[in-house]
Coordinates of C-alpha atoms in Angstrom, one line a residue:
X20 CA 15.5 -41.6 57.2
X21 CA 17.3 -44.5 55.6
X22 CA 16.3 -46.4 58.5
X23 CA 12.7 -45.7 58.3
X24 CA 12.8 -46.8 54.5
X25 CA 14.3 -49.8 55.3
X26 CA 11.7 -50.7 58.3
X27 CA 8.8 -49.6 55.9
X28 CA 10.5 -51.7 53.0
X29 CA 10.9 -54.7 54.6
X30 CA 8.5 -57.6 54.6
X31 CA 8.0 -58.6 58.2
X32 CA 6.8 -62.8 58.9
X33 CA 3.0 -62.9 59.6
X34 CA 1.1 -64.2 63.0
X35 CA 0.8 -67.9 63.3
X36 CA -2.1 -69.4 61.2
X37 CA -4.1 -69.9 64.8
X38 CA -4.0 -66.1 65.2
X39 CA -5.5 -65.3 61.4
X40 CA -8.1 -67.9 61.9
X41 CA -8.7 -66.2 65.8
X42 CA -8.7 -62.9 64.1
X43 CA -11.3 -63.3 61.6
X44 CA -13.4 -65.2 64.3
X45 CA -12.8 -62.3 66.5
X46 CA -14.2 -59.7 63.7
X47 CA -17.4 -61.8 62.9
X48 CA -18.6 -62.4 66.6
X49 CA -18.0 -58.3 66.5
X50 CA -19.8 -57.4 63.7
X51 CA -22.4 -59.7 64.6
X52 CA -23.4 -59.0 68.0
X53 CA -25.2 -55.7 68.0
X54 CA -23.7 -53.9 71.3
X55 CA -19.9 -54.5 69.7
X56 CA -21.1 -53.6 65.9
X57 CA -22.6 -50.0 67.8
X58 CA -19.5 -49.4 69.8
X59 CA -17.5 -50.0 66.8
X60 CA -19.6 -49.1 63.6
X61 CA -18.2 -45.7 64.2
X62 CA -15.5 -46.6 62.2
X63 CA -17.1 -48.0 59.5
X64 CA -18.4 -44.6 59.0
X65 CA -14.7 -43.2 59.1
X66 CA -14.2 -45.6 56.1
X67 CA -17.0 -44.5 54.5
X68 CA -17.2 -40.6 54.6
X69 CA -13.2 -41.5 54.4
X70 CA -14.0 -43.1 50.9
X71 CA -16.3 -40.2 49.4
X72 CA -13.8 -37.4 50.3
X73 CA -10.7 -39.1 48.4
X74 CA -12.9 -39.6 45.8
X75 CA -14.1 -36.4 45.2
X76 CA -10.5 -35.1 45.5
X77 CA -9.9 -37.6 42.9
X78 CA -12.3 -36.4 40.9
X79 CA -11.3 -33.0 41.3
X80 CA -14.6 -32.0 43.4
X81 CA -14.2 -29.3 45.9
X82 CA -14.0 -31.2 49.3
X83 CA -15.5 -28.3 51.9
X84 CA -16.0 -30.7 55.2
X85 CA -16.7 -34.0 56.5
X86 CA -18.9 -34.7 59.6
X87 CA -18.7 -37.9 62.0
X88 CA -22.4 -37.6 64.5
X89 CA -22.9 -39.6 67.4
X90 CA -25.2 -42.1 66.3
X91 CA -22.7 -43.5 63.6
X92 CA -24.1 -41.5 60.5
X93 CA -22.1 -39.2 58.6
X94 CA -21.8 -36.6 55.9
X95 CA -19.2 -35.5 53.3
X96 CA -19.8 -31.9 52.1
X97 CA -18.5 -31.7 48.3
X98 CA -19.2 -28.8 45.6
X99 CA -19.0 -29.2 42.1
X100 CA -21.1 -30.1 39.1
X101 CA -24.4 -31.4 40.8
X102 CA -24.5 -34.1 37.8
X103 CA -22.1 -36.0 35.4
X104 CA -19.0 -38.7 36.1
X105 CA -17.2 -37.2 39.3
X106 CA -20.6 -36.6 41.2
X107 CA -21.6 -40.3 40.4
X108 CA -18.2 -41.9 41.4
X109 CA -18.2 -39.6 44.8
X110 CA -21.5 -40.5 46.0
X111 CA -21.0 -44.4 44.8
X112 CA -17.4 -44.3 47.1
X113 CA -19.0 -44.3 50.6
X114 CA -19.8 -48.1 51.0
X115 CA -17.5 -49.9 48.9
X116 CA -14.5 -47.5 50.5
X117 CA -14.5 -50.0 53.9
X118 CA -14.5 -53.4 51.6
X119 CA -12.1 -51.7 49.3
X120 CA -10.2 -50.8 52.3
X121 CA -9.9 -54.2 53.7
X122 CA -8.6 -55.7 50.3
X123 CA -6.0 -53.1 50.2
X124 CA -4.8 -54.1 53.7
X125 CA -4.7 -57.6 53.0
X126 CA -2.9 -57.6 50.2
X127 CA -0.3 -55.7 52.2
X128 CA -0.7 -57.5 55.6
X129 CA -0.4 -60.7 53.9
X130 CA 2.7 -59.1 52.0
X131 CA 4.4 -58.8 55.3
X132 CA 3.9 -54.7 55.1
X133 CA 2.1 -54.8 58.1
X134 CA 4.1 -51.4 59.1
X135 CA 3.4 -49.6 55.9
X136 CA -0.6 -50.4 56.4
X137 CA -0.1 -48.7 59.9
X138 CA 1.6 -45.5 59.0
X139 CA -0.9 -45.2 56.2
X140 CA -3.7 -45.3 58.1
X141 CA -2.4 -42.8 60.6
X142 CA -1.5 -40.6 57.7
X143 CA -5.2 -40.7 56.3
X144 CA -6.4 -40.3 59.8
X145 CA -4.5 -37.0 60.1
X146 CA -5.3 -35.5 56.7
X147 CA -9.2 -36.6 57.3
X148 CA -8.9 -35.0 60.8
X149 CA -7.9 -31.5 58.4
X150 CA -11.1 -32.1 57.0
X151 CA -13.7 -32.4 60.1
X152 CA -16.0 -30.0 60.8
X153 CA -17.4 -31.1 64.4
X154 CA -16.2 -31.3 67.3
X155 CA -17.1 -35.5 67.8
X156 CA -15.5 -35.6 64.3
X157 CA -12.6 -34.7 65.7
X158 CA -12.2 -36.8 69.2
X159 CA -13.3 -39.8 66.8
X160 CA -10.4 -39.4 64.7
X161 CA -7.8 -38.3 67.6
X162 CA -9.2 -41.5 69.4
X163 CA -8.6 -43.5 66.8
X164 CA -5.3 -42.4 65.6
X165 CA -4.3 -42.3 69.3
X166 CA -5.2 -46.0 69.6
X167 CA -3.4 -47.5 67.0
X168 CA -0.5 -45.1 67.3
X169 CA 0.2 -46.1 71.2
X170 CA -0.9 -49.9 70.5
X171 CA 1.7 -49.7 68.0
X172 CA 4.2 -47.7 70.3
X173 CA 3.7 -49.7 73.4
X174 CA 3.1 -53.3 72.4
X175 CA 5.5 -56.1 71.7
X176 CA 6.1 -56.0 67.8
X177 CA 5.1 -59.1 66.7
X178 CA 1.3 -57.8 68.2
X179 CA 1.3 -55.3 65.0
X180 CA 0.5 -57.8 63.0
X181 CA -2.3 -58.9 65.4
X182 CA -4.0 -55.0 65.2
X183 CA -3.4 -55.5 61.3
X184 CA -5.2 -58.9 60.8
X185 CA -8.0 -58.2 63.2
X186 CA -8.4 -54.6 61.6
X187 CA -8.5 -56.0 57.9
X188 CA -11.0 -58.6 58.7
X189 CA -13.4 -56.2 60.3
X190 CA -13.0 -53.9 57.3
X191 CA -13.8 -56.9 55.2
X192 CA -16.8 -58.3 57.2
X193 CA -17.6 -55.0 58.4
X194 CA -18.4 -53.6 54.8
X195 CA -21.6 -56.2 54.5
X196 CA -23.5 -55.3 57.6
X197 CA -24.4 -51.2 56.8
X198 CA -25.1 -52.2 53.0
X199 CA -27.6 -54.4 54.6
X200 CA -28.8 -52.2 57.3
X201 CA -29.1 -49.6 54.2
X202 CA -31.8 -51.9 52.3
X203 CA -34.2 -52.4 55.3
X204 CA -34.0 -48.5 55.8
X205 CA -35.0 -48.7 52.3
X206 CA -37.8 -51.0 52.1
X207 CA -39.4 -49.3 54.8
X208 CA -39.1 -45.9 53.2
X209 CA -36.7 -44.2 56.0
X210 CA -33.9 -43.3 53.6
X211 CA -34.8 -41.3 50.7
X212 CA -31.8 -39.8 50.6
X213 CA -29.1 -42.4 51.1
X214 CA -26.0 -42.7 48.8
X215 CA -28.1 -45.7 46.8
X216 CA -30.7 -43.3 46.2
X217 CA -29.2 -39.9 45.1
X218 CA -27.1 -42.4 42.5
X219 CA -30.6 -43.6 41.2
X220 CA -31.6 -39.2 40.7
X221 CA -28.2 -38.8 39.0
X222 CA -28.3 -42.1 36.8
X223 CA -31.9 -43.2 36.3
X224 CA -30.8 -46.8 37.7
X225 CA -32.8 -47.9 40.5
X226 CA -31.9 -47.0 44.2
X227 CA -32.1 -51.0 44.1
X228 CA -29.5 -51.7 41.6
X229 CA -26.7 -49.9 43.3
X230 CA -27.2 -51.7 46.8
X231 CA -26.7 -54.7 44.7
X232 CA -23.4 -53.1 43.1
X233 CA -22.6 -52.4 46.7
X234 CA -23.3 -55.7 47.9
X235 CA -21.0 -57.9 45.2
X236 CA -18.0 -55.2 45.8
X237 CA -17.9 -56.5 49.3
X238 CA -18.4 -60.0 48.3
X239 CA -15.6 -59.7 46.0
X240 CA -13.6 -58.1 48.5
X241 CA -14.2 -60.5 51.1
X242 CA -13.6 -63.3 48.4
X243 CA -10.1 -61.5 47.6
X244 CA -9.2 -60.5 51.4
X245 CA -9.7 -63.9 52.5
X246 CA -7.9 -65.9 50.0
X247 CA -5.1 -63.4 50.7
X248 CA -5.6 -63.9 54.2
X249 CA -5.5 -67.5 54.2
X250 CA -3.3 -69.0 56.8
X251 CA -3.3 -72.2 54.3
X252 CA -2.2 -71.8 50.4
X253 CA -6.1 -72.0 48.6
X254 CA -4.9 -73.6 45.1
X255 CA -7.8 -73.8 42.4
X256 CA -6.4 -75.6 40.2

């Protein structure tokens, strides 16, 4: 165990600046081009169903199941007060949780805890797998934990740090693309029940007003992710 402390503990050297720069280009042309974005938007959705279950735990909500579907949606099945502070903060979690994600694991990828990142992950992986209550719920998580996990087991060390930068970018980047996606449902009337629009029913703010609230946490969280990031010290003053 003392050895596992110390390899969790200790701050590892990050990738060459060539390799952030190649990851963050890698994790734009993939959120970008729409046959990669709807192979891999499915975890996106793991972030974001991820994000309204810790929450409502948080919150001390009743967490009764979590659903991943096919086509990339999802559902998080709470109970609790149908009003008030910890119903608002669950159903506001879903699509900040990937941006808010991404700054998390670049302040600790460009910390050099690239290994704590990973066994974090696979630990919310597992207890979100406790949680599912389909049967493509499931294989998405067991594929996903299997993935890292034997990327991890198999590959040369310094390639964890590879996985990490090219898996906080695409949190980061990939936070923008369903808020957006989200809107143009909107202004076409095909989501009257999205997470933008129960908030306005529970808070009399427009459906409109929390897309924008969604939209500047990514923004920030890009900002912050990528000035952690930064192969090259950004000074501002």
């Amino acid at each position: 165990m003392s050895e596992v402390w110390v390899t969790l503990t200790t701050a590892g050297a990050g990738p060459p600046p060539l390799v952030v720069l190649l990851s963050a280009l890698a994790a734009l042309v993939v959120v970008s081009w729409s046959t990669s974005w709807q192979l891999s938007r499915g975890l996106i959705t793991i972030a974001h169903e991820g994000g309204h279950a810790l929450v409502a735990l948080l919150t001390r909500r009743k967490l009764q199941g979590i659903r991943l579907h096919s086509d990339t949606s999802g559902v998080t099945l709470t109970r609790g007060r149908p009003t008030g502070p910890g119903m608002i903060l669950t159903a506001a979690a879903g699509y900040v949780a990937p941006s808010l994600l991404g700054l998390g694991g670049a302040w600790l990828t460009s910390s050099g805890y690239v290994t704590v990142l990973i066994t974090l992950v696979i630990g919310l992986l597992f207890c979100m797998l406790l949680m599912i209550r389909n049967l493509f719920g499931v294989v998405s998580l067991l594929v996903t934990g299997g993935a890292i996990f034997a990327f991890t087991w198999y590959a040369a060390p310094d390639m964890d740090a590879v996985l990490a930068y090219l898996a906080v970018w695409f949190l980061l980047l990939g936070g923008f693309r369903p808020i957006m996606e989200l809107q143009r449902k909107r202004r076409h009337g095909r989501a009257p029940d999205s997470d933008a629009d129960q908030l306005a029913r529970l808070t009399f703010l427009p459906g409109g007003f929390w897309v924008l609230l969604f939209l500047l946490v990514a923004a920030a969280s890009l900002a912050g992710g990528a000035w952690l990031l930064s192969p090259v010290p950004l000074d501002f003053g």
